[in-house]
Amino acid sequence: MSDTDFFYMREAIQLAEQGMRRGDGGPFGAVIVREGKIIGSGWNRVLKTNDPTAHAEIVAIRAACAQAGSYWLEGCRIYVNCEPCPMCLAAIYWARIASLTFAATRADAAAVDFDDAFIYGEVCRPITERAIETHQCLREEALQVMRLWPDLETKKNY
């Protein structure tokens, strides 16, 4: 790790504290860096927005994508003050961010009542064994629409 990495991590930690103290949400912050510049930052805004997806990483990814004018963040690095939850980790992969650096662990988060172990476990369970009641219906109707995608003239692969 370099002094530059420490600088960006401290930015994420500072955002986490500021957002938490303002009452926006939990103690989480994130910055996304491209070519030595922060192009997106965020802190947890779940309470402020009544949006359960408004985690620091998601907020930062949305800001970085808007700044970059792209839904890909290839070549970018994300710094988060805590190991990402399953949703945020998936979003980091979907955005094609090149590297992830975090400070506190998910066990540290669990120690202050942010425990994602349940969700991590649920992701790997067969749908019939998940805690949330899950049903499937109208697959063929849904597939009719999905099968239009490969030949759609306006299609843009992502």
PDB file of C-alpha atoms in Angstrom:
ATOM      1  CA  MET A   1       0.000   0.000   0.000  1.00  0.00           C
ATOM      2  CA  SER A   2       1.196   3.495  -0.809  1.00  0.00           C
ATOM      3  CA  ASP A   3       0.699   6.912   0.740  1.00  0.00           C
ATOM      4  CA  THR A   4      -1.743   7.571  -2.105  1.00  0.00           C
ATOM      5  CA  ASP A   5      -3.835   4.555  -1.094  1.00  0.00           C
ATOM      6  CA  PHE A   6      -3.863   5.798   2.498  1.00  0.00           C
ATOM      7  CA  PHE A   7      -4.969   9.241   1.300  1.00  0.00           C
ATOM      8  CA  TYR A   8      -7.980   7.853  -0.578  1.00  0.00           C
ATOM      9  CA  MET A   9      -8.902   5.527   2.272  1.00  0.00           C
ATOM     10  CA  ARG A  10      -8.837   8.446   4.685  1.00  0.00           C
ATOM     11  CA  GLU A  11     -11.197  10.287   2.327  1.00  0.00           C
ATOM     12  CA  ALA A  12     -13.600   7.338   2.481  1.00  0.00           C
ATOM     13  CA  ILE A  13     -13.329   7.184   6.267  1.00  0.00           C
ATOM     14  CA  GLN A  14     -13.992  10.927   6.545  1.00  0.00           C
ATOM     15  CA  LEU A  15     -17.087  10.647   4.340  1.00  0.00           C
ATOM     16  CA  ALA A  16     -18.336   7.776   6.511  1.00  0.00           C
ATOM     17  CA  GLU A  17     -18.042   9.844   9.658  1.00  0.00           C
ATOM     18  CA  GLN A  18     -19.572  12.985   8.164  1.00  0.00           C
ATOM     19  CA  GLY A  19     -22.580  11.160   6.741  1.00  0.00           C
ATOM     20  CA  MET A  20     -23.118   9.186   9.932  1.00  0.00           C
ATOM     21  CA  ARG A  21     -22.928  12.290  12.131  1.00  0.00           C
ATOM     22  CA  ARG A  22     -25.444  14.074   9.878  1.00  0.00           C
ATOM     23  CA  GLY A  23     -27.840  11.191  10.332  1.00  0.00           C
ATOM     24  CA  ASP A  24     -27.826  10.171   6.670  1.00  0.00           C
ATOM     25  CA  GLY A  25     -27.108   6.526   7.434  1.00  0.00           C
ATOM     26  CA  GLY A  26     -24.597   4.071   8.806  1.00  0.00           C
ATOM     27  CA  PRO A  27     -20.840   4.623   9.147  1.00  0.00           C
ATOM     28  CA  PHE A  28     -19.804   3.867   5.576  1.00  0.00           C
ATOM     29  CA  GLY A  29     -17.990   5.911   2.923  1.00  0.00           C
ATOM     30  CA  ALA A  30     -16.449   5.265  -0.476  1.00  0.00           C
ATOM     31  CA  VAL A  31     -14.395   7.022  -3.150  1.00  0.00           C
ATOM     32  CA  ILE A  32     -13.704   5.945  -6.715  1.00  0.00           C
ATOM     33  CA  VAL A  33     -10.454   6.998  -8.324  1.00  0.00           C
ATOM     34  CA  ARG A  34      -9.444   7.117 -11.977  1.00  0.00           C
ATOM     35  CA  GLU A  35      -5.994   8.244 -13.052  1.00  0.00           C
ATOM     36  CA  GLY A  36      -5.253   9.857  -9.702  1.00  0.00           C
ATOM     37  CA  LYS A  37      -8.519  11.805  -9.432  1.00  0.00           C
ATOM     38  CA  ILE A  38     -11.628  11.101  -7.380  1.00  0.00           C
ATOM     39  CA  ILE A  39     -14.453  10.801  -9.909  1.00  0.00           C
ATOM     40  CA  GLY A  40     -17.111   9.569  -7.505  1.00  0.00           C
ATOM     41  CA  SER A  41     -17.694   9.584  -3.786  1.00  0.00           C
ATOM     42  CA  GLY A  42     -20.480   8.659  -1.453  1.00  0.00           C
ATOM     43  CA  TRP A  43     -21.561   7.788   2.016  1.00  0.00           C
ATOM     44  CA  ASN A  44     -24.414   5.713   3.311  1.00  0.00           C
ATOM     45  CA  ARG A  45     -27.686   7.588   2.705  1.00  0.00           C
ATOM     46  CA  VAL A  46     -30.175   4.863   3.550  1.00  0.00           C
ATOM     47  CA  LEU A  47     -31.870   6.844   6.335  1.00  0.00           C
ATOM     48  CA  LYS A  48     -31.780  10.171   4.499  1.00  0.00           C
ATOM     49  CA  THR A  49     -33.363   8.801   1.322  1.00  0.00           C
ATOM     50  CA  ASN A  50     -35.422   5.866   2.654  1.00  0.00           C
ATOM     51  CA  ASP A  51     -33.612   3.810   0.026  1.00  0.00           C
ATOM     52  CA  PRO A  52     -32.161   0.498   1.235  1.00  0.00           C
ATOM     53  CA  THR A  53     -29.807   0.466  -1.764  1.00  0.00           C
ATOM     54  CA  ALA A  54     -28.243   3.863  -0.978  1.00  0.00           C
ATOM     55  CA  HIS A  55     -25.065   2.323   0.400  1.00  0.00           C
ATOM     56  CA  ALA A  56     -21.822   4.294   0.126  1.00  0.00           C
ATOM     57  CA  GLU A  57     -20.482   2.139  -2.701  1.00  0.00           C
ATOM     58  CA  ILE A  58     -23.686   2.402  -4.740  1.00  0.00           C
ATOM     59  CA  VAL A  59     -23.830   6.185  -4.257  1.00  0.00           C
ATOM     60  CA  ALA A  60     -20.168   6.469  -5.295  1.00  0.00           C
ATOM     61  CA  ILE A  61     -20.647   4.205  -8.331  1.00  0.00           C
ATOM     62  CA  ARG A  62     -23.630   6.272  -9.501  1.00  0.00           C
ATOM     63  CA  ALA A  63     -21.641   9.502  -9.114  1.00  0.00           C
ATOM     64  CA  ALA A  64     -18.590   8.058 -10.891  1.00  0.00           C
ATOM     65  CA  CYS A  65     -20.675   6.725 -13.783  1.00  0.00           C
ATOM     66  CA  ALA A  66     -22.338  10.119 -14.189  1.00  0.00           C
ATOM     67  CA  GLN A  67     -18.930  11.819 -14.153  1.00  0.00           C
ATOM     68  CA  ALA A  68     -17.427   9.290 -16.571  1.00  0.00           C
ATOM     69  CA  GLY A  69     -20.467   9.284 -18.859  1.00  0.00           C
ATOM     70  CA  SER A  70     -20.363   5.497 -18.854  1.00  0.00           C
ATOM     71  CA  TYR A  71     -21.729   2.537 -16.950  1.00  0.00           C
ATOM     72  CA  TRP A  72     -18.262   0.965 -17.006  1.00  0.00           C
ATOM     73  CA  LEU A  73     -15.622   2.047 -14.555  1.00  0.00           C
ATOM     74  CA  GLU A  74     -12.765   0.022 -15.997  1.00  0.00           C
ATOM     75  CA  GLY A  75      -9.388   1.119 -14.712  1.00  0.00           C
ATOM     76  CA  CYS A  76     -10.929   2.683 -11.605  1.00  0.00           C
ATOM     77  CA  ARG A  77     -10.147   1.853  -8.012  1.00  0.00           C
ATOM     78  CA  ILE A  78     -12.662   1.969  -5.170  1.00  0.00           C
ATOM     79  CA  TYR A  79     -11.745   2.665  -1.571  1.00  0.00           C
ATOM     80  CA  VAL A  80     -14.311   1.787   1.076  1.00  0.00           C
ATOM     81  CA  ASN A  81     -13.968   2.167   4.815  1.00  0.00           C
ATOM     82  CA  CYS A  82     -15.530  -1.286   5.315  1.00  0.00           C
ATOM     83  CA  GLU A  83     -15.669  -4.536   3.372  1.00  0.00           C
ATOM     84  CA  PRO A  84     -18.653  -4.309   1.000  1.00  0.00           C
ATOM     85  CA  CYS A  85     -21.921  -6.124   1.581  1.00  0.00           C
ATOM     86  CA  PRO A  86     -23.034  -8.645  -1.062  1.00  0.00           C
ATOM     87  CA  MET A  87     -25.091  -6.034  -2.963  1.00  0.00           C
ATOM     88  CA  CYS A  88     -22.222  -3.574  -3.130  1.00  0.00           C
ATOM     89  CA  LEU A  89     -19.655  -6.208  -3.988  1.00  0.00           C
ATOM     90  CA  ALA A  90     -21.841  -7.312  -6.891  1.00  0.00           C
ATOM     91  CA  ALA A  91     -22.219  -3.695  -8.054  1.00  0.00           C
ATOM     92  CA  ILE A  92     -18.437  -3.255  -7.962  1.00  0.00           C
ATOM     93  CA  TYR A  93     -18.106  -6.270 -10.238  1.00  0.00           C
ATOM     94  CA  TRP A  94     -20.946  -5.103 -12.513  1.00  0.00           C
ATOM     95  CA  ALA A  95     -19.242  -1.714 -12.910  1.00  0.00           C
ATOM     96  CA  ARG A  96     -15.996  -3.482 -13.811  1.00  0.00           C
ATOM     97  CA  ILE A  97     -13.979  -1.568 -11.240  1.00  0.00           C
ATOM     98  CA  ALA A  98     -10.372  -2.770 -11.392  1.00  0.00           C
ATOM     99  CA  SER A  99      -9.546  -2.882  -7.693  1.00  0.00           C
ATOM    100  CA  LEU A 100     -11.166  -2.771  -4.281  1.00  0.00           C
ATOM    101  CA  THR A 101      -9.438  -1.596  -1.115  1.00  0.00           C
ATOM    102  CA  PHE A 102     -11.264  -1.679   2.212  1.00  0.00           C
ATOM    103  CA  ALA A 103     -10.371  -0.950   5.832  1.00  0.00           C
ATOM    104  CA  ALA A 104     -12.689  -2.605   8.369  1.00  0.00           C
ATOM    105  CA  THR A 105     -13.930  -6.149   7.761  1.00  0.00           C
ATOM    106  CA  ARG A 106     -17.458  -7.486   7.567  1.00  0.00           C
ATOM    107  CA  ALA A 107     -16.860  -9.012  11.009  1.00  0.00           C
ATOM    108  CA  ASP A 108     -16.059  -5.500  12.277  1.00  0.00           C
ATOM    109  CA  ALA A 109     -19.331  -4.284  10.751  1.00  0.00           C
ATOM    110  CA  ALA A 110     -21.239  -7.128  12.387  1.00  0.00           C
ATOM    111  CA  ALA A 111     -19.795  -6.098  15.751  1.00  0.00           C
ATOM    112  CA  VAL A 112     -21.625  -2.747  15.410  1.00  0.00           C
ATOM    113  CA  ASP A 113     -24.913  -4.294  14.205  1.00  0.00           C
ATOM    114  CA  PHE A 114     -24.321  -4.322  10.426  1.00  0.00           C
ATOM    115  CA  ASP A 115     -24.236  -8.084   9.886  1.00  0.00           C
ATOM    116  CA  ASP A 116     -24.367  -9.283   6.292  1.00  0.00           C
ATOM    117  CA  ALA A 117     -23.612 -12.934   7.082  1.00  0.00           C
ATOM    118  CA  PHE A 118     -27.274 -13.844   6.647  1.00  0.00           C
ATOM    119  CA  ILE A 119     -27.360 -12.408   3.112  1.00  0.00           C
ATOM    120  CA  TYR A 120     -24.042 -13.987   2.160  1.00  0.00           C
ATOM    121  CA  GLY A 121     -25.536 -17.333   3.223  1.00  0.00           C
ATOM    122  CA  GLU A 122     -28.832 -16.792   1.435  1.00  0.00           C
ATOM    123  CA  VAL A 123     -27.153 -16.124  -1.911  1.00  0.00           C
ATOM    124  CA  CYS A 124     -25.738 -19.651  -1.953  1.00  0.00           C
ATOM    125  CA  ARG A 125     -28.932 -21.444  -0.913  1.00  0.00           C
ATOM    126  CA  PRO A 126     -31.275 -23.124  -3.389  1.00  0.00           C
ATOM    127  CA  ILE A 127     -34.318 -20.882  -3.909  1.00  0.00           C
ATOM    128  CA  THR A 128     -36.549 -23.380  -2.117  1.00  0.00           C
ATOM    129  CA  GLU A 129     -34.440 -23.054   1.039  1.00  0.00           C
ATOM    130  CA  ARG A 130     -34.166 -19.254   1.232  1.00  0.00           C
ATOM    131  CA  ALA A 131     -35.733 -17.315   4.079  1.00  0.00           C
ATOM    132  CA  ILE A 132     -37.753 -15.144   1.695  1.00  0.00           C
ATOM    133  CA  GLU A 133     -40.639 -16.964   0.061  1.00  0.00           C
ATOM    134  CA  THR A 134     -39.743 -17.307  -3.627  1.00  0.00           C
ATOM    135  CA  HIS A 135     -41.945 -18.294  -6.564  1.00  0.00           C
ATOM    136  CA  GLN A 136     -41.486 -18.586 -10.300  1.00  0.00           C
ATOM    137  CA  CYS A 137     -44.216 -18.067 -12.896  1.00  0.00           C
ATOM    138  CA  LEU A 138     -44.795 -17.077 -16.531  1.00  0.00           C
ATOM    139  CA  ARG A 139     -41.277 -18.038 -17.597  1.00  0.00           C
ATOM    140  CA  GLU A 140     -42.250 -18.625 -21.233  1.00  0.00           C
ATOM    141  CA  GLU A 141     -43.878 -15.178 -21.504  1.00  0.00           C
ATOM    142  CA  ALA A 142     -40.797 -13.575 -20.012  1.00  0.00           C
ATOM    143  CA  LEU A 143     -38.540 -15.530 -22.350  1.00  0.00           C
ATOM    144  CA  GLN A 144     -40.472 -14.239 -25.389  1.00  0.00           C
ATOM    145  CA  VAL A 145     -39.402 -10.700 -24.495  1.00  0.00           C
ATOM    146  CA  MET A 146     -35.866 -11.707 -23.572  1.00  0.00           C
ATOM    147  CA  ARG A 147     -35.409 -13.512 -26.905  1.00  0.00           C
ATOM    148  CA  LEU A 148     -35.998 -10.215 -28.716  1.00  0.00           C
ATOM    149  CA  TRP A 149     -32.766  -8.816 -27.287  1.00  0.00           C
ATOM    150  CA  PRO A 150     -30.181 -10.507 -29.569  1.00  0.00           C
ATOM    151  CA  ASP A 151     -31.729  -9.028 -32.735  1.00  0.00           C
ATOM    152  CA  LEU A 152     -32.782  -5.642 -31.341  1.00  0.00           C
ATOM    153  CA  GLU A 153     -31.441  -2.879 -33.616  1.00  0.00           C
ATOM    154  CA  THR A 154     -30.969  -0.455 -30.736  1.00  0.00           C
ATOM    155  CA  LYS A 155     -29.207  -3.055 -28.562  1.00  0.00           C
ATOM    156  CA  LYS A 156     -26.046  -1.989 -26.818  1.00  0.00           C
ATOM    157  CA  ASN A 157     -24.116  -4.802 -25.190  1.00  0.00           C
ATOM    158  CA  TYR A 158     -23.081  -4.349 -21.592  1.00  0.00           C
TER     159      TYR A 158
END
